[in-house]
CSV table of C-alpha atoms in Angstrom, one decimal:
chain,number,residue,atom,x,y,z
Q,1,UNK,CA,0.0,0.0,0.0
Q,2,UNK,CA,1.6,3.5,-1.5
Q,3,UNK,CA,2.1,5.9,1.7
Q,4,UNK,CA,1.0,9.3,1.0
Q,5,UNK,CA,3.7,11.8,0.2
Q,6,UNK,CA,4.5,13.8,3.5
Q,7,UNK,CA,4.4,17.6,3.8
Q,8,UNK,CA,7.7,19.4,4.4
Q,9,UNK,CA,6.8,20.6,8.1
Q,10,UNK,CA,9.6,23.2,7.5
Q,11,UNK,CA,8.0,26.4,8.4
Q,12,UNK,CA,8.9,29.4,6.3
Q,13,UNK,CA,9.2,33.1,7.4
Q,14,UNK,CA,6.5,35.2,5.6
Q,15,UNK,CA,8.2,37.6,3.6
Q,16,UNK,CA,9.2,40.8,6.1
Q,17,UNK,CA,6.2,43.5,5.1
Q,18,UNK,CA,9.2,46.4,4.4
Q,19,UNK,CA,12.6,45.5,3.5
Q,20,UNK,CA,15.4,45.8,5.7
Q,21,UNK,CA,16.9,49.2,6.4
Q,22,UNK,CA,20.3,49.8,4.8
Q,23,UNK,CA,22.4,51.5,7.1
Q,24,UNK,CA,22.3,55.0,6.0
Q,25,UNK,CA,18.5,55.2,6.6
Q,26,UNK,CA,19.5,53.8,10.1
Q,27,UNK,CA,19.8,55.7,13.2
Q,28,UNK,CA,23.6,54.5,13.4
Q,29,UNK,CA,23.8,55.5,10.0
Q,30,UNK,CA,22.9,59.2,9.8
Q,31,UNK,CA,24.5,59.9,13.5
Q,32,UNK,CA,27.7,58.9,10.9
Q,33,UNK,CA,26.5,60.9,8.2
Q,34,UNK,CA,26.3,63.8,10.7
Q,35,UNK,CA,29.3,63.5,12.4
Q,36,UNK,CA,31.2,63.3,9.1
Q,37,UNK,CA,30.0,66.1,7.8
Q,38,UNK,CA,30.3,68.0,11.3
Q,39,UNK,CA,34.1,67.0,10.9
Q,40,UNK,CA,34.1,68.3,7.1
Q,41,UNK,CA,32.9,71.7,8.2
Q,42,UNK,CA,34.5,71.8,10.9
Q,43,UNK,CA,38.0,71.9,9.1
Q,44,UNK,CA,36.9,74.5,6.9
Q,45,UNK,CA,35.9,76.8,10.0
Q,46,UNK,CA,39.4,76.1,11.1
Q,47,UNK,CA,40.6,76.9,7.6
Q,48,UNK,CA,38.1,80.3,7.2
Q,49,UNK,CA,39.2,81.5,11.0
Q,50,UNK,CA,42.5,81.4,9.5
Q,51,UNK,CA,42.1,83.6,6.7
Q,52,UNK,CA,39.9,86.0,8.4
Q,53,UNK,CA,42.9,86.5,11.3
Q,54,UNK,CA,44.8,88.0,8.1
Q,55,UNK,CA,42.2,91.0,7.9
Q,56,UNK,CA,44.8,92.4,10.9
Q,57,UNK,CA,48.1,92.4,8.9
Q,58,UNK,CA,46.3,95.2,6.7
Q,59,UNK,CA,44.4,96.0,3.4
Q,60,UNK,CA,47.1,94.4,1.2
Q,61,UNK,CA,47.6,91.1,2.6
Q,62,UNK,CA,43.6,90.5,3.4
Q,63,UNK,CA,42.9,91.2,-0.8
Q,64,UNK,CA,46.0,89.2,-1.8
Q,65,UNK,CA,44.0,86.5,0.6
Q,66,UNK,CA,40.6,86.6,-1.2
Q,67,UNK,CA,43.0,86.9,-4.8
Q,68,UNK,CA,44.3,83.4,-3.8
Q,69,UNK,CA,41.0,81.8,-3.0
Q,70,UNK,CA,39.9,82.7,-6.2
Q,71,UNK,CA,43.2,81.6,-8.7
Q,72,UNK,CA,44.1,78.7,-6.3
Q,73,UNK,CA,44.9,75.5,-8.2
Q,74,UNK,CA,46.2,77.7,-11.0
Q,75,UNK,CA,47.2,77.1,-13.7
Q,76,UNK,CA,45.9,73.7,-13.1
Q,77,UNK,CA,42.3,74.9,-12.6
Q,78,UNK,CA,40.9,77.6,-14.0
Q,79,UNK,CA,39.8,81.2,-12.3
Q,80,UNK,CA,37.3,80.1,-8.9
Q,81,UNK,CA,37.0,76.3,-10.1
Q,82,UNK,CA,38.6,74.9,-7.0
Q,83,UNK,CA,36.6,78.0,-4.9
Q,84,UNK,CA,33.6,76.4,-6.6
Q,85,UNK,CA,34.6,72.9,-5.8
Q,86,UNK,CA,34.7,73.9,-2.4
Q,87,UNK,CA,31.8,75.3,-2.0
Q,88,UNK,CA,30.0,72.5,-3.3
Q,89,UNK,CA,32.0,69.8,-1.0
Q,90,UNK,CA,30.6,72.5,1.8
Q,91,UNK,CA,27.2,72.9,0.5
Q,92,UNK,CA,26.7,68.9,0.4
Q,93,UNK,CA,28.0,68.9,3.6
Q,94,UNK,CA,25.9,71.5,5.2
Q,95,UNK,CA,22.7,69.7,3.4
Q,96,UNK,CA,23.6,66.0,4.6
Q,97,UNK,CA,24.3,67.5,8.0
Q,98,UNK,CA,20.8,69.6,7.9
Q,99,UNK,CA,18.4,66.4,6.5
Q,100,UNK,CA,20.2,64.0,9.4
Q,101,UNK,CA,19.9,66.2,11.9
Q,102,UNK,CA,15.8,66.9,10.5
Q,103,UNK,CA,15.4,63.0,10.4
Q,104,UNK,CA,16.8,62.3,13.5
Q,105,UNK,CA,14.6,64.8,15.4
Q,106,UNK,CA,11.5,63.7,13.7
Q,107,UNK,CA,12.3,59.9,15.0
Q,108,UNK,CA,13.4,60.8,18.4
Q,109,UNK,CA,10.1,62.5,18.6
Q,110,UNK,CA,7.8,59.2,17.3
Q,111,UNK,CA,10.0,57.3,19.6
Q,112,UNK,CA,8.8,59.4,22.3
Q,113,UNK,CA,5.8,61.2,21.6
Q,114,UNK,CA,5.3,62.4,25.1
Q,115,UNK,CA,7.6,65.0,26.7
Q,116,UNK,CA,9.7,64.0,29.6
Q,117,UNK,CA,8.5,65.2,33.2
Q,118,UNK,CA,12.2,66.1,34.4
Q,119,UNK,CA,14.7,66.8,31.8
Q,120,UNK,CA,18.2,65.0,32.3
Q,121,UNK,CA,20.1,67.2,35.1
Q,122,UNK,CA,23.5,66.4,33.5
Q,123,UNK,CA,22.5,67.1,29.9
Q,124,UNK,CA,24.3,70.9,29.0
Q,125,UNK,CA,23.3,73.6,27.7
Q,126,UNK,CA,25.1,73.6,24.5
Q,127,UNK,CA,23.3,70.1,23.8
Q,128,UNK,CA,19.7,71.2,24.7
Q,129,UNK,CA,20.4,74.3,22.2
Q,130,UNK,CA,21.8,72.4,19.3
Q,131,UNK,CA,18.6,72.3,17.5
Q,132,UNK,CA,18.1,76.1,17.7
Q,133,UNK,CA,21.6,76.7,17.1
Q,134,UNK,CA,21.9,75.0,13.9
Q,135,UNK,CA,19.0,76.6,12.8
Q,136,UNK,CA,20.2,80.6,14.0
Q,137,UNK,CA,23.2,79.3,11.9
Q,138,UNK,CA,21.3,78.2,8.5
Q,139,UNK,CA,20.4,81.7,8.9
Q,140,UNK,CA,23.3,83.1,9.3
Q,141,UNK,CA,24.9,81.4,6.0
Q,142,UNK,CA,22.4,82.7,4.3
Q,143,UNK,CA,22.5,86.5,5.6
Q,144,UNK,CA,26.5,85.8,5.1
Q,145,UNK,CA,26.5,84.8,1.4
Q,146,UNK,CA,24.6,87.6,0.4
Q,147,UNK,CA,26.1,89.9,2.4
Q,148,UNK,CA,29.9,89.3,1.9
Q,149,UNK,CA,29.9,87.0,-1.8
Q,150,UNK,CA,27.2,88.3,-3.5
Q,151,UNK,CA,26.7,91.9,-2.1
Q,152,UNK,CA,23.0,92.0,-1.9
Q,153,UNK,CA,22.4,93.1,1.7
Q,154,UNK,CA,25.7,94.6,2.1
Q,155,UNK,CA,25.6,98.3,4.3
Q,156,UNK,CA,28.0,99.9,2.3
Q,157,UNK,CA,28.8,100.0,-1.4
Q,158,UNK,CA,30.0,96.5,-2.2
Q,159,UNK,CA,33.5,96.0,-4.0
Q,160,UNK,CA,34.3,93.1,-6.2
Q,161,UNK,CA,37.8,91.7,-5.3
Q,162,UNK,CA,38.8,94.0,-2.5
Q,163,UNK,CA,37.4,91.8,1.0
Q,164,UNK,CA,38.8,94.1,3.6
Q,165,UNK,CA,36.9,97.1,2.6
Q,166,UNK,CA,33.6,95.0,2.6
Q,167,UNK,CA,34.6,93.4,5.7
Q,168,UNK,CA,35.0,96.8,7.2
Q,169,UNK,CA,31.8,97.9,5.9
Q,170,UNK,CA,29.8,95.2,7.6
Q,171,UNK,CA,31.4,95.0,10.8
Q,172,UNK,CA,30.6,99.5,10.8
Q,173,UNK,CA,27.1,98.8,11.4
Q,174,UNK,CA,25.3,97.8,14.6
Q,175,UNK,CA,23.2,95.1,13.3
Q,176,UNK,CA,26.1,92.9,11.2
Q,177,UNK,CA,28.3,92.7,14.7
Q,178,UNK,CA,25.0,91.9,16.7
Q,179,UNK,CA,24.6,89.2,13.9
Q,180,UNK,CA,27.6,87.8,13.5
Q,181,UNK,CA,28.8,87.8,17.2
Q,182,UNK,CA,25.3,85.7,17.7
Q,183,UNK,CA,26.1,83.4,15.1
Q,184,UNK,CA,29.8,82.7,16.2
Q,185,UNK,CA,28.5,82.2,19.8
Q,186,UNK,CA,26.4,79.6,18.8
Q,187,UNK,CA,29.3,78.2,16.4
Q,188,UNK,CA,31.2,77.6,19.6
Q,189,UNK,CA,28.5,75.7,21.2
Q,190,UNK,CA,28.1,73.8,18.2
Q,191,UNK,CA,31.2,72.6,18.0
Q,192,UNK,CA,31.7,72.1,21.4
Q,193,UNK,CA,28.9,69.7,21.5
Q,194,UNK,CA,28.9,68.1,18.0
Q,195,UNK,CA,33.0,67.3,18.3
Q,196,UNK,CA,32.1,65.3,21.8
Q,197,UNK,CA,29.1,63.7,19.5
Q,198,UNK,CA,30.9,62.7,16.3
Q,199,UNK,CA,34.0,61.0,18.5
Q,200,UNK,CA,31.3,58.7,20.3
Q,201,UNK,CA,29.7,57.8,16.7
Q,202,UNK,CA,32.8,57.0,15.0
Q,203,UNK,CA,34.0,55.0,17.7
Q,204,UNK,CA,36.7,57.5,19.0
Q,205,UNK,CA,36.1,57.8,22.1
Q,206,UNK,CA,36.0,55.7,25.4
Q,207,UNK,CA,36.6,56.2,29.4
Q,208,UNK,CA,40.3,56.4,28.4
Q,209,UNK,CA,39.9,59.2,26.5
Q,210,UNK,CA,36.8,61.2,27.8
Q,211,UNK,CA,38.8,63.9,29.3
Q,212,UNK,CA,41.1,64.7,26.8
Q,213,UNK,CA,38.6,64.7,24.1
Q,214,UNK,CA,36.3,67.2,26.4
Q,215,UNK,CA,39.5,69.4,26.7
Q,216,UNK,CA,39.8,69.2,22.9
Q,217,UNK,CA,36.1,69.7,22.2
Q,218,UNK,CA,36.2,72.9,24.6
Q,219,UNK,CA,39.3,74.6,23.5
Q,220,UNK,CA,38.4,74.0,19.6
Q,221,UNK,CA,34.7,76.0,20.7
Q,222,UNK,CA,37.1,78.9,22.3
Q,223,UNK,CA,39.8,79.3,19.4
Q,224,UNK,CA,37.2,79.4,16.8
Q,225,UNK,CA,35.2,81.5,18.6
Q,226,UNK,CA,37.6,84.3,19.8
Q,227,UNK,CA,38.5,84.3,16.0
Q,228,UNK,CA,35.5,84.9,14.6
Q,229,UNK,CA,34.2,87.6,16.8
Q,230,UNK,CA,37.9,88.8,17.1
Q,231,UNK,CA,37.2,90.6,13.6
Q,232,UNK,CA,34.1,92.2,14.4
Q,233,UNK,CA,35.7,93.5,17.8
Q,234,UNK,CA,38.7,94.9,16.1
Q,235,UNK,CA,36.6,97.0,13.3
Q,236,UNK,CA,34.7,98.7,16.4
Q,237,UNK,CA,37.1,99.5,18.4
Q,238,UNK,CA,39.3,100.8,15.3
Q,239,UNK,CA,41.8,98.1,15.4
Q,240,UNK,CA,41.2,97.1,12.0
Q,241,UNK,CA,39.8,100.2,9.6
């Protein structure tokens, strides 16, 4: 007598209603994205703090400065193509930065959809601001690009190729110090906080090294700071006109 054919009792998974996430649409994965591109714009601060410090050696060396930024690469590149090339490594970086940050928010909020009833004693101020401050300094950009590159808000009658002039120009009205001091203020808390952030992301930091990467995180803030607003300081108090 012919047995009947047995079923394969195997049980199968049903297939997974949404496909797996790929790791940049992860939470690991934009914390990266963010604290790459935090690290990306934070060496061109470094690198724009630098050339702004050069505004005190005097008209000629400040304009031979923002001549260079222009014909660098040369005669490699042509006129502004590595400027350009900058500025759209920065832009990408400012936007990848921006959308994580966006995305991140909007998940820590479904995750928790009710506010807390204490808020974390040991959590600083720079980190309960860094929402606000990144937003203060979108705006800033913004106001900054079309006050200094293009010349469409600047106070005082914009000149193409001479940066100390327009810099001075700026920095002789109430409102562009009040704006710009803001803005470098929150820089420093930015930095202060998202340096600390990106080293626990990419795996940098540990118990070992907590201290010195706090003393790195808070003396990178200061410098950057004191440069920035260093400039609009100088022009007001005559320093630099």
């Amino acid at each position: 007598m012919a047995l009947a054919p047995t079923r394969d009792r195997t049980t199968r998974r049903p297939p997974s209603p949404t496909p797996s996430r790929g790791f940049l649409s992860s939470t690991l994965g934009k914390k990266t994205v963010m604290a790459v591109s935090g690290l990306l714009m934070l060496g061109y601060l470094v690198a724009h703090v630098a050339g702004n410090l050069k505004v005190f050696f005097g008209p000629e060396e400040f304009n031979a400065y923002g001549h260079w930024l222009r014909v660098m690469g040369a005669p490699v590149l042509h006129h502004e193509w590595a400027l350009w090339l900058v500025r759209i490594v920065l832009l990408a970086a400012v936007g990848a930065h921006a959308v994580s940050a966006y995305q991140l928010s909007r998940r820590d909020l479904k995750a928790r959809p009710t506010a807390y009833v204490h808020r974390r004693r040991r959590a600083s101020y720079a980190t309960r601001t860094m929402r606000w401050g990144g937003v203060i300094l979108a705006l800033f950009i913004v106001w900054h690009i079309l006050d200094l590159t293009t010349g469409t808000v600047h106070p005082g009658g914009f000149e193409e190729g001479k940066p100390y002039q327009n810099v001075v120009d700026t920095f002789s009205t109430w409102y562009g110090n009040v704006i710009y001091i803001v803005a470098m203020l929150a820089v420093g808390l930015h930095v202060r906080h998202g340096f600390w952030s990106a080293a626990q992301t990419l795996g940098v930091g540990n118990a070992r090294r907590e201290r010195l990467l706090r003393v790195l995180a808070n003396t990178l803030a200061l410098v950057l700071t004191a440069g920035f607003v260093s400039v609009p300081v100088a022009v007001m108090t005559g320093v630099v006109s």
